[in-house]
Coordinates of C-alpha atoms and ligand atoms in Angstrom, one line a residue:
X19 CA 4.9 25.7 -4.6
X20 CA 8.0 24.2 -5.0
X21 CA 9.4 25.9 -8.1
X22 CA 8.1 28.7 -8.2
X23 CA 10.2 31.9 -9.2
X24 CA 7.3 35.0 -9.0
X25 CA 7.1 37.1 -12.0
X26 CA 7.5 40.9 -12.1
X27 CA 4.4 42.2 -10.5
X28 CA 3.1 43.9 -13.5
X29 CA 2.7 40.7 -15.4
X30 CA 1.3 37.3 -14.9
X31 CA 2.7 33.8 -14.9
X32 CA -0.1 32.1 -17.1
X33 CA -3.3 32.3 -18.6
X34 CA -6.0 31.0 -19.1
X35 CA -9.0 31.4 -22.2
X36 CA -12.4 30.3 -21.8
X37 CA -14.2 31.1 -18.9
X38 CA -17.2 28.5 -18.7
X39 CA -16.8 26.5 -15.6
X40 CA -13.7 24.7 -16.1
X41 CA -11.8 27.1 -17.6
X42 CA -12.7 29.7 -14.6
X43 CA -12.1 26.9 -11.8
X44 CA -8.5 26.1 -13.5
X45 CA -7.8 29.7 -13.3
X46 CA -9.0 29.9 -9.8
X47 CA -7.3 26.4 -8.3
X48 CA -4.0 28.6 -10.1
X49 CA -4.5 31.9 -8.3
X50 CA -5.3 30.2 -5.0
X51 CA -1.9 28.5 -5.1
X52 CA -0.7 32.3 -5.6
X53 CA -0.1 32.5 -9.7
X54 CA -0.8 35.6 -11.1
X55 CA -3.5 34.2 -13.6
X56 CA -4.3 36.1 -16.5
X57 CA -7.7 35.6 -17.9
X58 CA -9.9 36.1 -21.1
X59 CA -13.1 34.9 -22.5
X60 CA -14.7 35.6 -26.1
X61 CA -17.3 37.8 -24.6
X62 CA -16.0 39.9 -21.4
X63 CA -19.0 39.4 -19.5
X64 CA -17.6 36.3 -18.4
X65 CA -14.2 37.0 -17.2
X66 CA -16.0 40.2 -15.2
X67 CA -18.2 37.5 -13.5
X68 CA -15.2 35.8 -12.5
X69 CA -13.9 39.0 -11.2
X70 CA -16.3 40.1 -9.4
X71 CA -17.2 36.4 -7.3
X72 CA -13.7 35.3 -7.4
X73 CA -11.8 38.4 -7.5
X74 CA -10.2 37.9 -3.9
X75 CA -9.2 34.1 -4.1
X76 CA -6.0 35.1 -5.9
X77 CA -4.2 37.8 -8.3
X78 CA -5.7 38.1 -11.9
X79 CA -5.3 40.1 -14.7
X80 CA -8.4 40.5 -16.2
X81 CA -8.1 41.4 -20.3
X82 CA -11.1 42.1 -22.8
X83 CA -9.3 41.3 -25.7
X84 CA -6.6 38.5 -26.9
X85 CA -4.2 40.7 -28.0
X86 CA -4.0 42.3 -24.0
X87 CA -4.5 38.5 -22.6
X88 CA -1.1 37.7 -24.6
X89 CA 0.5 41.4 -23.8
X90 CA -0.1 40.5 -20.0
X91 CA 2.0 37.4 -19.6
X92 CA 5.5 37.2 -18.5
X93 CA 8.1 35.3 -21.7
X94 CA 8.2 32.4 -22.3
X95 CA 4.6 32.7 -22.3
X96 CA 2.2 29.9 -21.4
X97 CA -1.6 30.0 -22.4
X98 CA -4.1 27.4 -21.7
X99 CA -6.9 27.2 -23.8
X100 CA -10.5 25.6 -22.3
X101 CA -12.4 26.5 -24.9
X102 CA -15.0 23.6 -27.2
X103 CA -13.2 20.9 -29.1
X104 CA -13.1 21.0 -32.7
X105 CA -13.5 24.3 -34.8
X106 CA -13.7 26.8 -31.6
X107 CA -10.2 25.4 -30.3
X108 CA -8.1 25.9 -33.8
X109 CA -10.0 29.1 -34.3
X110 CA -8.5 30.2 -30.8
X111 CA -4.8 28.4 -31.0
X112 CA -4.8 30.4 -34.5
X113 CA -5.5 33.5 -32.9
X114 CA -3.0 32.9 -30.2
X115 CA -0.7 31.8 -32.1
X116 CA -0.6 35.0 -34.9
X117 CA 0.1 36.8 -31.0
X118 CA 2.9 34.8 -29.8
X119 CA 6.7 34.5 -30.0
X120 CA 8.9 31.9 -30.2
X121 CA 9.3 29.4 -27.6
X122 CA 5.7 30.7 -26.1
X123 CA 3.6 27.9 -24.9
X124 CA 0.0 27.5 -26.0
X125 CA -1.9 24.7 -23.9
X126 CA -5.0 22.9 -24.8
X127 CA -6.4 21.2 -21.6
X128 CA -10.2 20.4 -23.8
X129 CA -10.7 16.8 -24.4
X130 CA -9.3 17.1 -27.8
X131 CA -8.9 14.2 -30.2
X132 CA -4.8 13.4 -29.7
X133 CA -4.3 13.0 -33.8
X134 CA -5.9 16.7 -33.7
X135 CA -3.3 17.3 -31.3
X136 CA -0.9 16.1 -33.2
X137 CA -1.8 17.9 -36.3
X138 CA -1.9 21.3 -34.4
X139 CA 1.8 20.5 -32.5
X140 CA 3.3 19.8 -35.8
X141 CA 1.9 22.9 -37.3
X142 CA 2.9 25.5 -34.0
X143 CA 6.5 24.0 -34.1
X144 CA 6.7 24.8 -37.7
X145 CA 6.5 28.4 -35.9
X146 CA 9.0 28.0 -33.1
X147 CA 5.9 27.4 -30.6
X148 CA 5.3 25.0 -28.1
X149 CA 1.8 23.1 -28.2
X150 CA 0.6 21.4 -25.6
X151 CA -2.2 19.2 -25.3
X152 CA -3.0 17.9 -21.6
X153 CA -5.9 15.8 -20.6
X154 CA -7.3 17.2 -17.4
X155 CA -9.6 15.1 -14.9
X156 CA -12.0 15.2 -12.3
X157 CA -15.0 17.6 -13.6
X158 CA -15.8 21.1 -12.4
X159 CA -14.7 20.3 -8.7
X160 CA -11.4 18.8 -10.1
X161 CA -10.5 21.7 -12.0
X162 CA -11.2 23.9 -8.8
X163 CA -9.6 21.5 -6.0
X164 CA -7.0 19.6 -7.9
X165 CA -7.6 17.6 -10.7
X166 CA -5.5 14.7 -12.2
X167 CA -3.3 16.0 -15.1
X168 CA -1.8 14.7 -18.3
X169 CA -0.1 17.0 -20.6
X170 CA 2.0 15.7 -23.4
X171 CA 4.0 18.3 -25.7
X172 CA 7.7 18.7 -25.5
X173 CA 10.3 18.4 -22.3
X174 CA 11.6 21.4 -23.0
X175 CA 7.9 22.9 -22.5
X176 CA 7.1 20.5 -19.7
X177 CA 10.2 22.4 -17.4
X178 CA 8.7 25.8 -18.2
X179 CA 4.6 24.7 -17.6
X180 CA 4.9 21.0 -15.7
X181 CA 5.9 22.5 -12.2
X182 CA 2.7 24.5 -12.2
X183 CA 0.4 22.1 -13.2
X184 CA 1.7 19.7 -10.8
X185 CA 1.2 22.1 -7.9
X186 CA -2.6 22.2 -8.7
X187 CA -2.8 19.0 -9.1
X188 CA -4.6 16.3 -6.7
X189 CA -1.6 15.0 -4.6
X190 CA -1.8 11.9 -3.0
X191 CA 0.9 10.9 -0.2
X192 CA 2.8 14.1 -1.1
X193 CA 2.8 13.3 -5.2
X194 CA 1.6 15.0 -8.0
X195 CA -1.0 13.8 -9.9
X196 CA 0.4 14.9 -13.0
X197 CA 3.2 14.0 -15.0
X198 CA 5.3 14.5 -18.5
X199 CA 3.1 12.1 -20.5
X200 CA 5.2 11.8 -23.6
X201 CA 5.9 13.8 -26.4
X202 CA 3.2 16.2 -29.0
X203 CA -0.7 14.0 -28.5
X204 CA 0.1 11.6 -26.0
X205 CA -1.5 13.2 -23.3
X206 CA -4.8 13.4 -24.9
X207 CA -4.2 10.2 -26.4
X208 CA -3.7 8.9 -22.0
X209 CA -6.9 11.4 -21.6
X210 CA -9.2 9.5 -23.8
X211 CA -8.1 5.9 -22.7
X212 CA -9.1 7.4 -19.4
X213 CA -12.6 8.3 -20.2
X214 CA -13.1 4.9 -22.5
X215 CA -12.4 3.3 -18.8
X216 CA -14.4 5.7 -17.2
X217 CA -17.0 4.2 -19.6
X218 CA -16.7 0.4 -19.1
X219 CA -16.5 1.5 -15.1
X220 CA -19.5 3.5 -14.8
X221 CA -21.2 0.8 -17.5
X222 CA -20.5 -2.4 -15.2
X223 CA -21.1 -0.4 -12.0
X224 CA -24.4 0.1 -13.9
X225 CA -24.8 -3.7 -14.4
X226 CA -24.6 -4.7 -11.1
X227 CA -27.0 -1.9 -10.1
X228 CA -29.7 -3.5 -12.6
X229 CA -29.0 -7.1 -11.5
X230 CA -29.9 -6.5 -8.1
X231 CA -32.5 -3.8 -8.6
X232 CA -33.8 -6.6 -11.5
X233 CA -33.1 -10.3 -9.7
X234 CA -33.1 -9.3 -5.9
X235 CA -35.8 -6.2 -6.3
X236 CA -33.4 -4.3 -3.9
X237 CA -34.6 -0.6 -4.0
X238 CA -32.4 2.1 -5.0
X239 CA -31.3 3.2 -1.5
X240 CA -30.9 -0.8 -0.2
X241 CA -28.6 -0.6 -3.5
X242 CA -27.1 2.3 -2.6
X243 CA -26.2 1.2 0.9
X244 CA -24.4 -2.3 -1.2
X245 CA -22.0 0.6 -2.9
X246 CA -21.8 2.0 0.3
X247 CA -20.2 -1.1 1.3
X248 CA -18.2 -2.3 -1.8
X249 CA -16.6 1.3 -1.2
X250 CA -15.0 0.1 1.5
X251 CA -12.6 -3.1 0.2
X252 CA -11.2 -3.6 -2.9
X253 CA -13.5 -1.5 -5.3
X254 CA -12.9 1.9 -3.4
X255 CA -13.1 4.4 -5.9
X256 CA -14.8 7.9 -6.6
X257 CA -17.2 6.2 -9.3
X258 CA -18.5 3.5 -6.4
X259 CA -19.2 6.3 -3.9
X260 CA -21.0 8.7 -6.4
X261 CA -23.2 5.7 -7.1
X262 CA -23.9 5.3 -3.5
X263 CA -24.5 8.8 -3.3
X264 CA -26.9 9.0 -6.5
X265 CA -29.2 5.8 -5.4
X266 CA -29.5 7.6 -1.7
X267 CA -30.5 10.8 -3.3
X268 CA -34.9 11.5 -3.6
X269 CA -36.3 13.3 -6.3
X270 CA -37.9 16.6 -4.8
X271 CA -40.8 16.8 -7.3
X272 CA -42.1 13.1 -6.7
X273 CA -40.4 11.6 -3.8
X274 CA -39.2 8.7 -5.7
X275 CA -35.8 7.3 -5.6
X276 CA -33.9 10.0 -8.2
X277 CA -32.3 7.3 -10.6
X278 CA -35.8 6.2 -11.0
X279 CA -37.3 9.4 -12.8
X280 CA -34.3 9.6 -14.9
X281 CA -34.9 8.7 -18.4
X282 CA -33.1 5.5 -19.0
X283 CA -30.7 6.8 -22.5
X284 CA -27.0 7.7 -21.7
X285 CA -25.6 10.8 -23.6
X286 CA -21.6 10.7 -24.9
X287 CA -20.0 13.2 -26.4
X288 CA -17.3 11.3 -27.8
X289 CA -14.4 10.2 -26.1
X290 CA -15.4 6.5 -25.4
X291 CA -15.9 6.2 -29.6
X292 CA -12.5 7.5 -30.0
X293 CA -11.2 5.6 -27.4
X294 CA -12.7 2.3 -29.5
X295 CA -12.2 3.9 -33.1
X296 CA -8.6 4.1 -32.2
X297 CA -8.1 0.2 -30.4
X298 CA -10.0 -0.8 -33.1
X299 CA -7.1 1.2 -36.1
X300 CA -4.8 -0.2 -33.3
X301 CA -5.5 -3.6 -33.6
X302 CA -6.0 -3.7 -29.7
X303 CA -9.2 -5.5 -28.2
X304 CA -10.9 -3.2 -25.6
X305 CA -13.7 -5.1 -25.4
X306 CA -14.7 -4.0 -21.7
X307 CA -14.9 -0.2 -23.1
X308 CA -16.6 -1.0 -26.8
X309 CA -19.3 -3.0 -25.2
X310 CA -19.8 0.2 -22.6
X311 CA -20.0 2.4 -25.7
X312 CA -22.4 0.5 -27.4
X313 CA -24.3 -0.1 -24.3
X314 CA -25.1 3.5 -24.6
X315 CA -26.0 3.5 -28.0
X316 CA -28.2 1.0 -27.8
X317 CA -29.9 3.0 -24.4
X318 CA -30.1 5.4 -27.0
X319 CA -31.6 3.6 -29.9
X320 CA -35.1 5.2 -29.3
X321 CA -37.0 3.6 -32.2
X322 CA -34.9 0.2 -32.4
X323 CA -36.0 -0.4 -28.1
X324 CA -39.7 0.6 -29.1
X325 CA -39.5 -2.0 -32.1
X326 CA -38.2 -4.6 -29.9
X327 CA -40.3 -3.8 -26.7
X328 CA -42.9 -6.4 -26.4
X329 CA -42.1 -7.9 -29.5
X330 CA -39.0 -10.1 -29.0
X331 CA -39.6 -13.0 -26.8
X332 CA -37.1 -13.1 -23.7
X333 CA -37.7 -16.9 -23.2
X334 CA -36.5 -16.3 -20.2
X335 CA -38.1 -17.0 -16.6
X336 CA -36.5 -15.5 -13.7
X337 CA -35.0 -17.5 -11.3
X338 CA -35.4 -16.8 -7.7
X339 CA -32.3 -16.1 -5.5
X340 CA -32.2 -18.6 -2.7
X341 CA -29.0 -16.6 -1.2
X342 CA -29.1 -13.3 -1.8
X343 CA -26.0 -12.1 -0.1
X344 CA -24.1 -14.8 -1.9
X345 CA -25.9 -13.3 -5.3
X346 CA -24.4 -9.6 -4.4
X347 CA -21.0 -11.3 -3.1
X348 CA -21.5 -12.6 -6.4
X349 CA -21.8 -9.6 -8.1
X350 CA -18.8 -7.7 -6.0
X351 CA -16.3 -9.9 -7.2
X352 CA -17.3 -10.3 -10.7
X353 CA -17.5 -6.5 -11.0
X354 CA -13.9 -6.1 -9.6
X355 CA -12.5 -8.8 -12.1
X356 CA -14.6 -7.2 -15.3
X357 CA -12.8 -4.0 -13.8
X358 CA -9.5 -5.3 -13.8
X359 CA -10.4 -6.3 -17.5
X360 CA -11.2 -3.1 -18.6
X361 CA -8.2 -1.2 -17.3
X362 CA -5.8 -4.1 -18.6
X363 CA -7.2 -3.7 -21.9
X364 CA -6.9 0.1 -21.5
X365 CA -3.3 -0.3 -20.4
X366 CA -2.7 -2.4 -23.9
X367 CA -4.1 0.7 -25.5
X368 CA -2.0 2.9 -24.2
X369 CA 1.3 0.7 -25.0
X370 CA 0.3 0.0 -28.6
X371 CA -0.5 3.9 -28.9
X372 CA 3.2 4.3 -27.3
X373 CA 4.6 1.9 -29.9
X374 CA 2.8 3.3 -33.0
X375 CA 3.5 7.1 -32.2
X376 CA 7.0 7.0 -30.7
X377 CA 6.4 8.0 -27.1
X378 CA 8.3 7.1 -24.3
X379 CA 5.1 6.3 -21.6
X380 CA 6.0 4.9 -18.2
X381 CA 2.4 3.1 -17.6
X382 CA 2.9 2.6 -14.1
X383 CA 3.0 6.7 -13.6
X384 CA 0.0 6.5 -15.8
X385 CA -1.7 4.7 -12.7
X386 CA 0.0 6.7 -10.0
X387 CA -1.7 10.0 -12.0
X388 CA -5.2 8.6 -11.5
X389 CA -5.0 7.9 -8.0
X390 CA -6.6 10.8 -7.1
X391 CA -8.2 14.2 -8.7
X392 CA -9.8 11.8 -11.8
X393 CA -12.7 10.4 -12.4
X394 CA -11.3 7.1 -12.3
X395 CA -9.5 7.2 -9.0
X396 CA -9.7 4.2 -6.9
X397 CA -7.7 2.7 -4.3
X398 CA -6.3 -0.7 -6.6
X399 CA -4.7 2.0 -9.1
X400 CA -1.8 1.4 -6.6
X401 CA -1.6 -2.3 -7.9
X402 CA -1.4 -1.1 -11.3
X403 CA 1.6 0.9 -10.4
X404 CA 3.5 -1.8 -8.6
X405 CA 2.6 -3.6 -11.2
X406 CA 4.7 -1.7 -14.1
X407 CA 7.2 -1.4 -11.5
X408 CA 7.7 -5.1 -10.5
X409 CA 7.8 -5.5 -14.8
X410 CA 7.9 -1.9 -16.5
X411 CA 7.5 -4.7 -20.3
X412 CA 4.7 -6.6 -18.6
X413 CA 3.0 -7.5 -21.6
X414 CA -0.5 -8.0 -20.1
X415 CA -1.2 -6.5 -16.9
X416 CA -3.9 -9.1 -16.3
X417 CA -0.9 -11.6 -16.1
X418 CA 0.7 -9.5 -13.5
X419 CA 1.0 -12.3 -10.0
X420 CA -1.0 -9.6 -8.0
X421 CA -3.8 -9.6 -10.5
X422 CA -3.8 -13.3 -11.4
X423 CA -4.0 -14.2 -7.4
X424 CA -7.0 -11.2 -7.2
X425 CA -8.9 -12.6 -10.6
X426 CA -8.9 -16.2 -9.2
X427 CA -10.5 -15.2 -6.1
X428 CA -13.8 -13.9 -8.4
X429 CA -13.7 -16.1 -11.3
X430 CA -16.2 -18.9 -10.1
X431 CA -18.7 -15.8 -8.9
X432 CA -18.0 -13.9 -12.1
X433 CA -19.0 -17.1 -14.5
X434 CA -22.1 -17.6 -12.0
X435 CA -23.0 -13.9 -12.5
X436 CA -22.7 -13.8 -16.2
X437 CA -24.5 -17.2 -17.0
X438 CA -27.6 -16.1 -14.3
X439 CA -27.7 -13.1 -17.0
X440 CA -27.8 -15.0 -19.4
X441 CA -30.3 -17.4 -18.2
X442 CA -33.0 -14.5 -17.0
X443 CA -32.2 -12.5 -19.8
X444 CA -30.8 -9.6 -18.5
X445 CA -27.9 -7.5 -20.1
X446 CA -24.7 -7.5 -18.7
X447 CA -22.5 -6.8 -21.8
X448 CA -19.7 -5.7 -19.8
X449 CA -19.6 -8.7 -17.6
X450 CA -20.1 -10.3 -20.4
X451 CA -17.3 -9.3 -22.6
X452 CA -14.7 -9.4 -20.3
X453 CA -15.2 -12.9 -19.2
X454 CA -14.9 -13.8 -22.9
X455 CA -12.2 -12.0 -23.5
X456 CA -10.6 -13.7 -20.5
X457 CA -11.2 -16.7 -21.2
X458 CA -9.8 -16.0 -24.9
X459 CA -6.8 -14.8 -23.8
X460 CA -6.1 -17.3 -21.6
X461 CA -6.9 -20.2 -23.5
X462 CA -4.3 -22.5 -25.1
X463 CA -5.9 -22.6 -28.4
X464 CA -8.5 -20.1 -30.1
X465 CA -11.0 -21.0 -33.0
X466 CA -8.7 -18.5 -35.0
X467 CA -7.0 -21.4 -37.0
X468 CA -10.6 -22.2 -38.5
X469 CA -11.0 -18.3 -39.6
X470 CA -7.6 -18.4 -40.8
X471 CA -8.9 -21.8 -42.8
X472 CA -12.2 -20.3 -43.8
X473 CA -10.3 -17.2 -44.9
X474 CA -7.7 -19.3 -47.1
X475 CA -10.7 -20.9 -48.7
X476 CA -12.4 -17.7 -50.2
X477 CA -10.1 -15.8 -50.4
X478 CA -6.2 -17.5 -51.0
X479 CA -5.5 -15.2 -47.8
X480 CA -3.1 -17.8 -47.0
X481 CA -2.2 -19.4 -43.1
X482 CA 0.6 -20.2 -41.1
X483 CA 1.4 -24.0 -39.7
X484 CA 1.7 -24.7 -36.1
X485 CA 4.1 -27.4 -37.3
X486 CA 7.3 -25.0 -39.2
X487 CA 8.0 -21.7 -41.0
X488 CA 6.3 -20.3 -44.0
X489 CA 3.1 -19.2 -45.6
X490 CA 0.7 -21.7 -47.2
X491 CA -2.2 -22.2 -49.2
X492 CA -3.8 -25.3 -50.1
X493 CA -5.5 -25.3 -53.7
X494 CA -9.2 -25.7 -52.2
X495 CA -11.2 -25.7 -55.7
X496 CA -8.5 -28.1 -57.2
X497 CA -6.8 -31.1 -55.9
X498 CA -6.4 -29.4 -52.6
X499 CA -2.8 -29.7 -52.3
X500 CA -0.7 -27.4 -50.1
X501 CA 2.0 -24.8 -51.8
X502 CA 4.2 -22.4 -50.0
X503 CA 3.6 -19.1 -51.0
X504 CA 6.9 -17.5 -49.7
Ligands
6PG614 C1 -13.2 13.7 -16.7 C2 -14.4 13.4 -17.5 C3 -14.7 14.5 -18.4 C4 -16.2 14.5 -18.9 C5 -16.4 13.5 -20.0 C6 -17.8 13.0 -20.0 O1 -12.2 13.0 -16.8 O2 -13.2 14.7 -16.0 O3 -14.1 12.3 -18.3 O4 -13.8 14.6 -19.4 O5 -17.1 14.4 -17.9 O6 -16.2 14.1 -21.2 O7 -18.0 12.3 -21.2 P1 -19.3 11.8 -21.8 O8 -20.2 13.0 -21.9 O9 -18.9 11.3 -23.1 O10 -19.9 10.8 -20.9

């Protein structure tokens, strides 16, 4: 607890509303690193359950109603608020903030939209208050044993609130998982490109699964013990092992494999559309996450699948796998290059959000904050960082030497895996996209010229030459002569 200066005894150092489970395991992970924590829920019964189970883990001050909660913390106060995003959290800041004096801190650690973050920081500054919105990471046991954090909001706020959240943080080799994202939503705005890659990840994971449950007929725990192994080289990450972990695990009732009893349609609540509404307002192609969005809309497209099932032809005969252990080498090295896809195109997200919304975001911390605590730690997140730091303006992290060498090593597996797909009809759409867009971005020339053409045509939308300066349009119901239009 580096910087830690106690306050008096009779009041505490932060608080916390909203005791569902994250909210109470944030205030808990704070007391146990020996905050005083003051704590408050809507209904009391809550905070007294929290009392009485976790009473001894640390020092909190218990209050029943938001004017005591506020009354109980030492000035410059700093409240977080885990409370339902949307309605509940501005009904809460509002209250809070009616409470609070100037230079107070009020913290939203929800997944809140970052342009609702923005809206709300404008609005509490107009006060003299500080708003902070901070993506937190890593679930229920995150919150509780150190998750990875990323709070934007002011500097000024970040000396007052950053040196506590960085001492709950996960830690890895000594440093924080959390750091001074950037200024008013660019925390949440670094929170929800995290979950859209926590999408495309847990999406192509989810491909390779099918492929050789589908193509090999590998049962869930021979599947399983393939993750078990991948887990162990380059694709070492928390989402890898929890896969191993869920195809080992039998369902009690039947004594099936448990991910076969699941019902096959994937829930979101949100953050993955955002993460695509906003790339797509952005102008930035995220294909990896957008096809692992839709992926679960379509899982969830009840009576579109029961249309289609039985009724479109697959034309498709599966073909048999001479090598299997080539087919999942296969598969290994095509899910680590769709990876490094996804998070590239992430990474472009984040530095077009940067550019658009003035903030100052070192993407190779960015990295070095999901190395642990998140659900999107993994091992190669160090790459990333040395990455940014080898070229802090790398324009494409793809084109980085580290990644090109890595993605060369899978492409001739990843093309193989993709076109089998194709051929036996099965849906990879994240291996898919990101081999397109690969192979898009790469390429010398793109079919974009004949758009641009096809667009001049209808529309006078007018092109650029390849040849000189200018914008042109060639008279296409007329003579069909070229004019420069600027
Ligand atoms: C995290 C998770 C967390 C939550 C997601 C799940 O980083 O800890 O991303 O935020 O589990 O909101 O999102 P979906 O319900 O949309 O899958």
């Amino acid at each position: 607890m580096a910087s830690f200066a106690p306050s008096p005894a009779d009041v505490a150092d932060i608080g916390v509303t909203g005791m569902a489970v994250m909210g109470s395991n944030l205030a808990r992970n704070l007391a146990r690193h020996g905050y005083k924590v003051a704590i408050h829920n809507r209904s009391v019964g809550k905070t007294e359950k929290v009392i009485d189970s976790y009473g001894d883990e640390g020092q909190f001050f218990p209050s029943e109603t938001m004017e005591d909660f506020v009354a109980s913390l030492q000035k410059p106060r700093v409240a977080i608020i885990m409370v339902k995003a949307g309605g509940p959290t501005d009904a809460v800041i509002d209250e809070l903030a009616d409470l609070m004096d100037e230079g107070d801190i009020i913290v939203d650690a929800g997944n809140a939209l970052f342009t609702d973050t923005r809206r709300r920081e404008a609005a509490l500054r107009e006060r003299g208050l500080h708003f902070v919105g901070t993506g937190v990471s890593g679930g229920e046991e995150g919150a509780l044993n150190g998750p990875s954090i990323m709070p934007g909001g002011t500097p000024e706020s970040y000396k007052r609130l950053g040196p506590m959240l960085e001492d709950i943080s996960a830690h890895v080799d000594g440093e924080p998982c959390c750091t001074h994202v950037g200024e008013d939503g660019a925390g949440h705005f670094v929170k929800m490109v995290h979950n859209g890659i926590e999408y495309a990840d847990m999406q192509v994971i989810s491909e390779a699964y099918d492929m050789m449950s589908k193509a090999l007929g590998m049962d869930a725990a021979a599947i399983g013990d393939v993750f078990d192994q991948w887990n162990k080289g380059d694709l070492e990450s928390f989402l890898i092992e929890i896969t191993a972990g869920v195809l080992h695990h039998v369902d009690d009732r039947t004594g099936k494999p448990f991910v076969d009893i699941i019902l096959d349609q994937a829930a979101q609540k949100g953050t993955g559309a955002w993460t695509v509404q906003t790339a797509l307002d952005l102008g930035v192609p995220v294909t990896g996450i957008a096809e692992a969005t839709f992926a679960r809309s379509v899982s969830g497209g009840v009576a579109q699948r029961e249309a289609a099932r039985g009724v479109l032809p697959a034309e498709a005969e599966t073909q048999a796998i001479d090598d299997p252990e080539r087919f999942i080498d296969d598969l290994q090295k095509a899910l680590y290059a769709a990876k490094l896809v996804s998070y590239s195109q992430g990474f472009d997200e984040i530095a077009k959000g940067a550019e658009e919304y003035g903030w100052n975001i070192n993407l190779g911390d960015m990295a070095k904050i999901w190395r642990d605590g998140c659900i999107i730690r993994a091992k190669f997140l160090n790459r990333i960082t040395e990455a940014y730091d080898r070229n802090p303006e790398l324009p494409l992290l793809l084109a980085d030497e580290y990644f090109t060498t890595e993605i060369a090593k899978c492409i001739p597996a990843w093309r193989r895996v993709v076109a089998y797909a194709a051929e036996n009809g099965y849906p990879v759409p994240v291996f898919a996209s990101t081999l397109s867009y690969y192979d898009a971005v790469r390429s010398e020339r793109l079919p974009a010229a004949l758009v641009q053409a096809q667009r001049d045509f209808f529309g006078a939308h007018t092109y650029q030459r390849v040849d000189g300066e200018g914008t042109f349009h060639v008279e296409w119901s007329e003579d069909r002569r070229e004019s420069r239009q600027d």
